[in-house]
CSV table of C-alpha atoms in Angstrom, one decimal:
chain,number,residue,atom,x,y,z
A,1,UNK,CA,0.2,-0.3,0.1
A,2,UNK,CA,2.5,2.3,0.1
A,3,UNK,CA,4.2,1.7,-2.2
A,4,UNK,CA,1.4,2.9,-4.1
A,5,UNK,CA,0.8,5.4,-2.8
A,6,UNK,CA,5.1,6.5,-3.7
A,7,UNK,CA,3.4,6.2,-7.5
A,8,UNK,CA,0.9,8.7,-6.8
A,9,UNK,CA,1.9,12.0,-8.3
A,10,UNK,CA,2.7,14.8,-6.3
A,11,UNK,CA,-0.5,16.7,-7.6
A,12,UNK,CA,-2.6,14.5,-6.4
A,13,UNK,CA,-0.6,13.7,-2.9
A,14,UNK,CA,-1.7,17.6,-2.2
A,15,UNK,CA,-4.5,16.4,-3.1
A,16,UNK,CA,-5.2,14.0,-0.3
A,17,UNK,CA,-3.6,16.1,2.0
A,18,UNK,CA,-7.1,18.6,1.4
A,19,UNK,CA,-9.2,15.6,1.6
A,20,UNK,CA,-7.4,14.7,5.4
A,21,UNK,CA,-8.5,18.4,6.2
A,22,UNK,CA,-5.4,19.9,5.8
A,23,UNK,CA,-6.1,23.3,5.0
A,24,UNK,CA,-3.2,24.7,3.0
A,25,UNK,CA,-4.4,27.4,1.2
A,26,UNK,CA,-1.8,30.6,0.5
A,27,UNK,CA,-4.4,32.6,0.7
A,28,UNK,CA,-6.2,32.6,3.5
A,29,UNK,CA,-2.5,32.1,4.7
A,30,UNK,CA,-1.5,34.9,3.3
A,31,UNK,CA,-4.4,36.8,5.2
A,32,UNK,CA,-3.2,36.2,8.2
A,33,UNK,CA,-0.1,39.1,7.5
A,34,UNK,CA,-2.3,41.5,6.1
A,35,UNK,CA,-2.2,44.9,8.9
A,36,UNK,CA,-5.0,46.6,10.4
A,37,UNK,CA,-6.7,50.2,8.3
A,38,UNK,CA,-6.1,51.4,11.7
A,39,UNK,CA,-2.8,49.4,13.6
A,40,UNK,CA,-2.8,51.9,16.4
A,41,UNK,CA,-7.0,51.7,16.8
A,42,UNK,CA,-7.1,50.8,21.0
A,43,UNK,CA,-10.1,48.0,21.9
A,44,UNK,CA,-12.8,50.7,22.3
A,45,UNK,CA,-12.4,52.1,18.3
A,46,UNK,CA,-11.2,55.6,18.9
A,47,UNK,CA,-8.2,55.8,16.9
A,48,UNK,CA,-4.9,56.9,19.5
A,49,UNK,CA,-3.1,58.9,16.2
A,50,UNK,CA,-2.4,61.5,17.9
A,51,UNK,CA,-3.8,65.7,16.3
A,52,UNK,CA,-1.0,68.7,15.2
A,53,UNK,CA,-1.1,71.3,17.7
A,54,UNK,CA,-4.1,74.8,16.0
A,55,UNK,CA,-1.3,76.6,14.4
A,56,UNK,CA,-1.6,80.3,15.7
A,57,UNK,CA,-2.6,83.0,13.3
A,58,UNK,CA,0.5,85.3,12.6
A,59,UNK,CA,0.8,89.0,12.5
A,60,UNK,CA,1.7,90.8,9.7
A,61,UNK,CA,2.3,94.3,11.7
A,62,UNK,CA,6.4,93.5,10.4
A,63,UNK,CA,5.2,93.6,7.0
A,64,UNK,CA,2.9,96.9,7.1
A,65,UNK,CA,5.4,98.8,8.3
A,66,UNK,CA,7.9,97.8,5.7
A,67,UNK,CA,5.0,99.0,3.4
A,68,UNK,CA,5.0,102.2,5.2
A,69,UNK,CA,8.5,103.1,5.2
A,70,UNK,CA,8.1,102.3,1.4
A,71,UNK,CA,5.4,104.5,0.8
A,72,UNK,CA,6.2,107.4,2.6
A,73,UNK,CA,10.0,106.8,0.6
A,74,UNK,CA,8.1,107.1,-3.0
A,75,UNK,CA,6.4,110.0,-1.8
A,76,UNK,CA,9.8,111.9,-0.9
A,77,UNK,CA,11.3,111.1,-3.5
A,78,UNK,CA,8.4,112.6,-5.4
A,79,UNK,CA,8.3,115.4,-4.0
A,80,UNK,CA,11.8,116.5,-4.5
A,81,UNK,CA,11.2,115.4,-7.8
A,82,UNK,CA,8.4,117.4,-8.6
A,83,UNK,CA,10.7,120.8,-6.7
A,84,UNK,CA,13.3,120.2,-9.0
A,85,UNK,CA,10.5,120.5,-11.9
A,86,UNK,CA,9.5,123.3,-10.7
A,87,UNK,CA,12.9,125.1,-10.1
A,88,UNK,CA,13.4,124.2,-13.9
A,89,UNK,CA,10.3,125.8,-14.7
A,90,UNK,CA,10.8,128.9,-12.3
A,91,UNK,CA,14.7,129.1,-14.9
A,92,UNK,CA,13.1,128.6,-17.5
A,93,UNK,CA,10.3,131.3,-17.4
A,94,UNK,CA,13.6,133.4,-15.9
A,95,UNK,CA,14.7,133.0,-19.4
A,96,UNK,CA,11.9,134.0,-21.6
A,97,UNK,CA,11.1,136.9,-19.7
A,98,UNK,CA,14.8,138.3,-20.4
A,99,UNK,CA,14.2,137.4,-24.5
A,100,UNK,CA,10.9,139.3,-23.8
A,101,UNK,CA,12.3,142.2,-22.7
A,102,UNK,CA,15.5,142.2,-25.7
A,103,UNK,CA,12.3,142.1,-28.0
A,104,UNK,CA,11.5,145.2,-26.3
A,105,UNK,CA,14.3,146.9,-26.3
A,106,UNK,CA,15.2,146.4,-23.3
A,107,UNK,CA,18.5,145.6,-21.0
A,108,UNK,CA,17.8,143.5,-18.8
A,109,UNK,CA,18.6,145.1,-15.3
A,110,UNK,CA,19.9,142.7,-11.8
A,111,UNK,CA,16.2,143.5,-10.0
A,112,UNK,CA,13.5,145.0,-12.3
A,113,UNK,CA,12.3,146.1,-9.0
A,114,UNK,CA,14.8,147.8,-8.4
A,115,UNK,CA,14.2,150.5,-10.8
A,116,UNK,CA,13.7,154.0,-9.6
A,117,UNK,CA,10.3,155.6,-11.4
A,118,UNK,CA,10.3,158.7,-10.1
A,119,UNK,CA,6.5,157.8,-9.1
A,120,UNK,CA,4.4,156.2,-6.4
A,121,UNK,CA,2.5,153.2,-7.4
A,122,UNK,CA,-0.4,152.3,-6.1
A,123,UNK,CA,-1.8,155.1,-7.4
A,124,UNK,CA,-4.7,156.1,-4.8
A,125,UNK,CA,-6.7,159.3,-6.7
A,126,UNK,CA,-8.1,160.1,-10.2
A,127,UNK,CA,-6.1,162.8,-9.9
A,128,UNK,CA,-2.7,161.2,-9.5
A,129,UNK,CA,-4.0,158.9,-12.7
A,130,UNK,CA,-4.1,161.5,-14.6
A,131,UNK,CA,-0.3,162.5,-13.7
A,132,UNK,CA,0.6,159.0,-13.9
A,133,UNK,CA,-1.1,158.8,-17.9
A,134,UNK,CA,1.4,162.2,-19.2
A,135,UNK,CA,4.1,160.1,-17.6
A,136,UNK,CA,2.5,157.2,-19.8
A,137,UNK,CA,2.9,159.3,-23.4
A,138,UNK,CA,7.0,159.1,-22.5
A,139,UNK,CA,8.4,155.4,-24.7
A,140,UNK,CA,11.6,156.0,-21.5
A,141,UNK,CA,9.2,156.1,-18.5
A,142,UNK,CA,7.4,152.8,-19.8
A,143,UNK,CA,10.1,150.8,-20.6
A,144,UNK,CA,11.2,150.9,-16.9
A,145,UNK,CA,7.4,151.3,-16.2
A,146,UNK,CA,7.0,147.4,-18.1
A,147,UNK,CA,10.6,146.3,-16.1
A,148,UNK,CA,8.4,146.8,-13.2
A,149,UNK,CA,5.5,145.0,-14.3
A,150,UNK,CA,7.3,141.9,-16.0
A,151,UNK,CA,8.1,140.1,-12.8
A,152,UNK,CA,4.4,139.8,-10.9
A,153,UNK,CA,3.4,137.7,-13.6
A,154,UNK,CA,0.7,134.5,-13.7
A,155,UNK,CA,-0.2,131.3,-14.4
A,156,UNK,CA,-2.6,132.5,-17.2
A,157,UNK,CA,-4.6,136.1,-18.8
A,158,UNK,CA,-7.2,136.5,-15.5
A,159,UNK,CA,-4.4,136.1,-12.6
A,160,UNK,CA,-1.9,138.4,-14.4
A,161,UNK,CA,-4.2,141.1,-15.6
A,162,UNK,CA,-4.9,140.7,-11.3
A,163,UNK,CA,-1.4,141.1,-10.9
A,164,UNK,CA,-0.8,143.9,-13.2
A,165,UNK,CA,-4.0,146.3,-11.6
A,166,UNK,CA,-3.7,145.4,-8.0
A,167,UNK,CA,-0.4,147.0,-8.3
A,168,UNK,CA,-1.1,150.0,-10.3
A,169,UNK,CA,-4.3,151.2,-9.2
A,170,UNK,CA,-6.4,151.3,-6.0
A,171,UNK,CA,-9.0,149.5,-5.6
A,172,UNK,CA,-10.8,153.5,-4.8
A,173,UNK,CA,-10.1,154.2,-8.3
A,174,UNK,CA,-10.7,151.2,-10.4
A,175,UNK,CA,-14.1,151.0,-9.1
A,176,UNK,CA,-14.5,154.5,-10.9
A,177,UNK,CA,-13.8,152.7,-14.2
A,178,UNK,CA,-15.2,150.3,-16.9
A,179,UNK,CA,-13.6,149.4,-19.7
A,180,UNK,CA,-16.5,150.9,-22.4
A,181,UNK,CA,-17.2,154.1,-19.6
A,182,UNK,CA,-20.6,153.0,-19.5
A,183,UNK,CA,-23.2,153.8,-16.7
A,184,UNK,CA,-21.8,156.3,-15.8
A,185,UNK,CA,-18.3,155.2,-15.3
A,186,UNK,CA,-14.6,156.5,-16.9
A,187,UNK,CA,-13.3,154.6,-19.6
A,188,UNK,CA,-10.6,152.3,-19.5
A,189,UNK,CA,-10.0,152.0,-22.9
A,190,UNK,CA,-9.2,155.5,-23.6
A,191,UNK,CA,-6.8,155.3,-20.8
A,192,UNK,CA,-2.3,155.2,-22.0
A,193,UNK,CA,-3.1,152.7,-19.4
A,194,UNK,CA,-4.7,150.2,-21.3
A,195,UNK,CA,-2.1,149.5,-23.5
A,196,UNK,CA,0.7,149.6,-21.4
A,197,UNK,CA,-1.6,146.0,-19.6
A,198,UNK,CA,-1.6,144.9,-22.6
A,199,UNK,CA,2.0,145.0,-23.5
A,200,UNK,CA,2.5,143.8,-19.9
A,201,UNK,CA,0.3,140.7,-20.3
A,202,UNK,CA,3.0,139.6,-23.7
A,203,UNK,CA,6.0,140.0,-22.2
A,204,UNK,CA,4.7,137.3,-18.9
A,205,UNK,CA,6.0,133.8,-20.9
A,206,UNK,CA,2.9,131.8,-20.0
A,207,UNK,CA,0.7,134.8,-21.4
A,208,UNK,CA,3.4,135.7,-24.2
A,209,UNK,CA,0.2,134.9,-27.1
A,210,UNK,CA,-2.7,136.0,-25.2
A,211,UNK,CA,-5.4,137.3,-27.5
A,212,UNK,CA,-6.0,140.4,-27.1
A,213,UNK,CA,-9.7,139.9,-26.4
A,214,UNK,CA,-8.6,137.6,-24.1
A,215,UNK,CA,-6.8,140.6,-22.4
A,216,UNK,CA,-9.9,143.0,-23.2
A,217,UNK,CA,-12.5,140.7,-21.6
A,218,UNK,CA,-9.7,139.9,-18.3
A,219,UNK,CA,-9.7,143.4,-17.7
A,220,UNK,CA,-13.8,144.1,-18.0
A,221,UNK,CA,-14.0,141.4,-14.9
A,222,UNK,CA,-11.5,143.1,-13.3
A,223,UNK,CA,-13.2,146.3,-13.6
A,224,UNK,CA,-16.2,145.2,-12.7
A,225,UNK,CA,-15.6,143.4,-9.9
A,226,UNK,CA,-13.8,146.7,-8.7
A,227,UNK,CA,-15.5,147.2,-6.2
A,228,UNK,CA,-15.8,144.0,-4.1
A,229,UNK,CA,-11.9,144.3,-3.8
A,230,UNK,CA,-11.2,144.5,-0.3
A,231,UNK,CA,-14.1,143.3,1.1
A,232,UNK,CA,-16.8,145.2,-1.0
A,233,UNK,CA,-18.6,142.0,-1.6
A,234,UNK,CA,-19.4,141.1,2.2
A,235,UNK,CA,-20.2,144.7,3.5
A,236,UNK,CA,-22.6,145.4,0.7
A,237,UNK,CA,-24.1,141.9,1.4
A,238,UNK,CA,-24.0,143.5,5.2
A,239,UNK,CA,-26.3,146.2,4.2
A,240,UNK,CA,-28.5,144.0,3.2
A,241,UNK,CA,-27.6,144.4,-0.5
A,242,UNK,CA,-28.5,141.5,-3.0
A,243,UNK,CA,-25.4,140.1,-5.3
A,244,UNK,CA,-25.8,139.5,-8.6
A,245,UNK,CA,-24.8,136.2,-9.5
A,246,UNK,CA,-22.4,137.2,-12.5
A,247,UNK,CA,-20.1,138.5,-9.5
A,248,UNK,CA,-20.1,135.0,-7.1
């Protein structure tokens, strides 16, 4: 019998062993070696995996401070650049002013304000204005006057005319005139001073190309509002007078 069994092929011997109750299933053996999904699970079923502590909120104070420093630095640099540009503009304006004076056949003085006109400005009375008009018939006097007026300047025609007129005429004199002499006032356009104003406006580099009508309108506006210079409008309101909307 033993001899017969020894002649049985090996595969049949394995099957026979299985039939004898010896379970040699490799699958069942391999399952025993698979680790549990929660290898650290406790018997109660809860996980014992340690949790990371919550991250503390980070402070951005440092970054904000750095940003502010950069902004301040940039603003400082911009301010310096603007100052430099303004200096260049003033320098170029002075050069153009000198050229305009030379066109008028005038030598450029070191300080035009030091020129002696032998006449007191601003004019305080109509009678003094009449004397001033007589002096304006002298070409030499007009040249000296234009040199003094050339430093007043202005950013546009309106401001240039205002600067000129306020230095030449007192408000009490200016309010007695309008451009055409209408409504019982004295006529400004027929004065020698009107022509001097036009020439002075053209000597300002910023208004050298101004049209005659633009200068006229600026004079009309200045004379119309002359009564409100030195607080005149406020006084009229205090007295209960209505100020026209065109004067606002």
